[in-house]
Amino acid sequence: MNLKAERGAATREQLLAIATRLFAEHGYDGTSIEAVLQESGLSRGALYHHFAGKDALFEAVLEAIETEVGVKLARATAGLTDPREALHVGALTWIRLAGDPVIRRIILIDAPSVLGWEAWRAMEERHAFGMLKAVLQASEAFPAEDVDLQAHVLLAAINELALLAARSEGTARAEAAVEELLARLLRRD
């Protein structure tokens, strides 16, 4: 990589780091491009060279966090051969990760309204939601035609429990609720 490309990548990473912190602390609506520029010491042109605007900056932040979450979920479930166990471990890991204020604010609170539901779901499809659907498909707990619907139901329940746990600091209780929910949903009759 040449020096110009290295500087460009470093500038982009600096902007992402600052924006991530500001979006997490103040939310999307409470974060301005001016605040990012002031903290970075960069010009407006430098920011717009990398991002078309605040929406694009937020989307890049979200993509980076989603990727990081995906890596952590994959690490937590690595080596598990039983899809039901992988689902269980993955769901509990997500509950714990969602307790992080950055993840909670950016992924669960702001992303659906900033991107719009369809764009947010498309991104989730490439990340956690796609992983969840793949595990449900592999578990054979539901007929193939029901996997998408069941994945939506399960993700909604887990996300709501994650938000509840994060706000009440009742992670152990939320984890127990997720365990019970998963046991019921995945029970074969």
CSV table of C-alpha atoms in Angstrom, one decimal:
chain,number,residue,atom,x,y,z
A,1,MET,CA,0.0,0.0,0.0
A,2,ASN,CA,1.4,3.4,-0.9
A,3,LEU,CA,1.7,6.3,1.6
A,4,LYS,CA,-1.3,8.2,0.2
A,5,ALA,CA,-3.5,5.1,0.6
A,6,GLU,CA,-2.2,4.4,4.1
A,7,ARG,CA,-3.0,8.0,5.1
A,8,GLY,CA,-6.5,7.7,3.6
A,9,ALA,CA,-7.2,4.5,5.4
A,10,ALA,CA,-5.9,6.0,8.7
A,11,THR,CA,-8.2,9.1,8.2
A,12,ARG,CA,-11.2,6.9,7.5
A,13,GLU,CA,-10.5,4.8,10.6
A,14,GLN,CA,-10.1,7.9,12.7
A,15,LEU,CA,-13.4,9.3,11.5
A,16,LEU,CA,-15.1,5.9,12.2
A,17,ALA,CA,-13.7,5.7,15.7
A,18,ILE,CA,-14.8,9.3,16.6
A,19,ALA,CA,-18.2,8.8,15.0
A,20,THR,CA,-18.7,5.5,16.8
A,21,ARG,CA,-18.1,7.1,20.1
A,22,LEU,CA,-20.3,10.1,19.4
A,23,PHE,CA,-23.2,8.1,18.0
A,24,ALA,CA,-23.0,5.8,21.0
A,25,GLU,CA,-22.9,8.7,23.5
A,26,HIS,CA,-25.4,11.1,21.8
A,27,GLY,CA,-27.3,9.0,19.4
A,28,TYR,CA,-27.7,9.6,15.7
A,29,ASP,CA,-29.8,12.7,16.1
A,30,GLY,CA,-27.6,14.2,18.8
A,31,THR,CA,-24.4,13.8,16.7
A,32,SER,CA,-23.5,16.4,14.1
A,33,ILE,CA,-20.9,16.3,11.3
A,34,GLU,CA,-19.5,19.4,12.9
A,35,ALA,CA,-18.9,17.6,16.2
A,36,VAL,CA,-17.0,14.8,14.3
A,37,LEU,CA,-15.0,17.4,12.4
A,38,GLN,CA,-14.2,19.4,15.5
A,39,GLU,CA,-13.0,16.3,17.4
A,40,SER,CA,-11.0,14.9,14.5
A,41,GLY,CA,-9.4,18.2,13.5
A,42,LEU,CA,-10.1,17.3,9.8
A,43,SER,CA,-11.7,19.4,7.1
A,44,ARG,CA,-15.2,18.9,5.8
A,45,GLY,CA,-13.6,17.9,2.5
A,46,ALA,CA,-11.6,15.2,4.2
A,47,LEU,CA,-14.8,13.7,5.7
A,48,TYR,CA,-16.8,14.0,2.5
A,49,HIS,CA,-13.9,12.3,0.6
A,50,HIS,CA,-14.6,9.2,2.7
A,51,PHE,CA,-18.4,9.5,3.4
A,52,ALA,CA,-21.2,11.1,1.4
A,53,GLY,CA,-22.7,12.5,4.6
A,54,LYS,CA,-23.9,11.7,8.1
A,55,ASP,CA,-26.1,8.8,6.9
A,56,ALA,CA,-23.2,7.2,5.1
A,57,LEU,CA,-20.9,7.7,8.1
A,58,PHE,CA,-23.5,6.1,10.4
A,59,GLU,CA,-23.9,3.2,8.0
A,60,ALA,CA,-20.1,2.6,7.9
A,61,VAL,CA,-20.0,2.7,11.7
A,62,LEU,CA,-22.9,0.2,11.8
A,63,GLU,CA,-21.3,-2.1,9.3
A,64,ALA,CA,-18.1,-2.2,11.3
A,65,ILE,CA,-19.9,-2.9,14.6
A,66,GLU,CA,-22.0,-5.6,12.9
A,67,THR,CA,-18.9,-7.2,11.5
A,68,GLU,CA,-17.2,-7.1,15.0
A,69,VAL,CA,-20.3,-8.7,16.6
A,70,GLY,CA,-20.4,-11.4,13.9
A,71,VAL,CA,-16.7,-12.3,14.7
A,72,LYS,CA,-17.5,-12.5,18.4
A,73,LEU,CA,-20.5,-14.7,17.8
A,74,ALA,CA,-18.6,-17.0,15.5
A,75,ARG,CA,-15.8,-17.2,18.1
A,76,ALA,CA,-18.3,-18.1,20.8
A,77,THR,CA,-19.8,-20.9,18.7
A,78,ALA,CA,-16.7,-22.2,17.1
A,79,GLY,CA,-16.4,-25.9,17.4
A,80,LEU,CA,-20.0,-26.5,18.3
A,81,THR,CA,-21.4,-29.2,16.0
A,82,ASP,CA,-25.0,-29.3,17.4
A,83,PRO,CA,-27.0,-26.4,15.7
A,84,ARG,CA,-29.3,-26.2,18.8
A,85,GLU,CA,-26.3,-25.7,21.1
A,86,ALA,CA,-24.8,-23.1,18.7
A,87,LEU,CA,-28.1,-21.3,18.7
A,88,HIS,CA,-28.3,-21.4,22.5
A,89,VAL,CA,-24.7,-20.2,22.9
A,90,GLY,CA,-25.1,-17.6,20.2
A,91,ALA,CA,-28.2,-16.1,21.7
A,92,LEU,CA,-26.7,-15.9,25.2
A,93,THR,CA,-23.6,-14.3,23.7
A,94,TRP,CA,-25.7,-11.7,21.9
A,95,ILE,CA,-27.5,-10.9,25.1
A,96,ARG,CA,-24.2,-10.2,26.7
A,97,LEU,CA,-22.9,-8.2,23.8
A,98,ALA,CA,-26.0,-6.1,23.6
A,99,GLY,CA,-25.2,-4.9,27.1
A,100,ASP,CA,-22.4,-2.8,25.5
A,101,PRO,CA,-23.8,0.7,25.2
A,102,VAL,CA,-22.2,1.2,21.8
A,103,ILE,CA,-23.8,-2.0,20.4
A,104,ARG,CA,-27.1,-1.3,22.0
A,105,ARG,CA,-27.4,2.3,20.9
A,106,ILE,CA,-26.1,1.9,17.4
A,107,ILE,CA,-27.5,-1.6,16.3
A,108,LEU,CA,-30.7,-1.9,18.4
A,109,ILE,CA,-31.9,1.6,18.9
A,110,ASP,CA,-30.7,3.9,16.1
A,111,ALA,CA,-30.1,1.6,13.1
A,112,PRO,CA,-33.7,0.7,12.4
A,113,SER,CA,-34.9,4.3,12.3
A,114,VAL,CA,-31.8,5.8,10.6
A,115,LEU,CA,-31.5,3.2,7.8
A,116,GLY,CA,-35.2,2.3,7.7
A,117,TRP,CA,-36.4,-1.1,8.4
A,118,GLU,CA,-35.7,-2.6,5.0
A,119,ALA,CA,-32.1,-1.4,4.7
A,120,TRP,CA,-31.5,-2.4,8.3
A,121,ARG,CA,-32.9,-5.8,7.7
A,122,ALA,CA,-30.8,-6.2,4.6
A,123,MET,CA,-27.7,-5.4,6.6
A,124,GLU,CA,-28.8,-7.8,9.4
A,125,GLU,CA,-29.3,-10.5,6.7
A,126,ARG,CA,-25.6,-10.2,5.9
A,127,HIS,CA,-24.7,-10.4,9.6
A,128,ALA,CA,-26.5,-11.7,12.7
A,129,PHE,CA,-29.9,-12.4,11.2
A,130,GLY,CA,-28.4,-14.4,8.4
A,131,MET,CA,-26.4,-16.4,10.9
A,132,LEU,CA,-29.5,-17.0,12.9
A,133,LYS,CA,-31.4,-18.2,9.9
A,134,ALA,CA,-28.6,-20.6,8.9
A,135,VAL,CA,-28.5,-22.1,12.4
A,136,LEU,CA,-32.2,-22.5,12.5
A,137,GLN,CA,-32.1,-24.2,9.1
A,138,ALA,CA,-29.4,-26.5,10.2
A,139,SER,CA,-31.2,-27.4,13.5
A,140,GLU,CA,-34.2,-28.7,11.5
A,141,ALA,CA,-36.4,-27.5,14.3
A,142,PHE,CA,-38.8,-26.0,11.8
A,143,PRO,CA,-39.9,-26.9,8.3
A,144,ALA,CA,-37.7,-25.1,5.8
A,145,GLU,CA,-40.6,-22.8,4.7
A,146,ASP,CA,-41.0,-21.6,8.3
A,147,VAL,CA,-37.4,-20.8,9.1
A,148,ASP,CA,-37.5,-17.1,8.0
A,149,LEU,CA,-40.6,-16.4,10.0
A,150,GLN,CA,-39.3,-18.2,13.1
A,151,ALA,CA,-36.0,-16.4,12.7
A,152,HIS,CA,-37.8,-13.0,12.8
A,153,VAL,CA,-39.8,-14.1,15.9
A,154,LEU,CA,-36.7,-15.4,17.7
A,155,LEU,CA,-34.6,-12.4,16.8
A,156,ALA,CA,-37.3,-10.0,18.0
A,157,ALA,CA,-37.6,-11.8,21.3
A,158,ILE,CA,-33.8,-12.0,21.8
A,159,ASN,CA,-33.3,-8.3,20.9
A,160,GLU,CA,-36.1,-7.3,23.3
A,161,LEU,CA,-34.5,-9.3,26.1
A,162,ALA,CA,-31.2,-7.8,25.3
A,163,LEU,CA,-32.6,-4.3,25.6
A,164,LEU,CA,-34.4,-5.2,28.8
A,165,ALA,CA,-31.3,-6.7,30.3
A,166,ALA,CA,-29.1,-3.8,29.2
A,167,ARG,CA,-31.4,-1.2,30.7
A,168,SER,CA,-32.1,-3.1,33.9
A,169,GLU,CA,-28.7,-4.7,34.3
A,170,GLY,CA,-30.6,-8.0,34.8
A,171,THR,CA,-28.4,-10.0,32.4
A,172,ALA,CA,-28.7,-13.2,34.4
A,173,ARG,CA,-32.5,-13.0,34.4
A,174,ALA,CA,-32.5,-12.2,30.6
A,175,GLU,CA,-30.2,-15.1,30.0
A,176,ALA,CA,-32.5,-17.5,31.9
A,177,ALA,CA,-35.5,-16.2,29.9
A,178,VAL,CA,-33.6,-16.8,26.6
A,179,GLU,CA,-32.7,-20.3,27.7
A,180,GLU,CA,-36.3,-21.0,28.5
A,181,LEU,CA,-37.5,-19.4,25.2
A,182,LEU,CA,-35.0,-21.4,23.2
A,183,ALA,CA,-35.9,-24.6,24.9
A,184,ARG,CA,-39.6,-24.1,24.1
A,185,LEU,CA,-39.0,-22.9,20.5
A,186,LEU,CA,-36.6,-25.7,19.7
A,187,ARG,CA,-38.4,-28.5,21.5
A,188,ARG,CA,-39.4,-31.4,19.2
A,189,ASP,CA,-42.7,-32.8,20.0
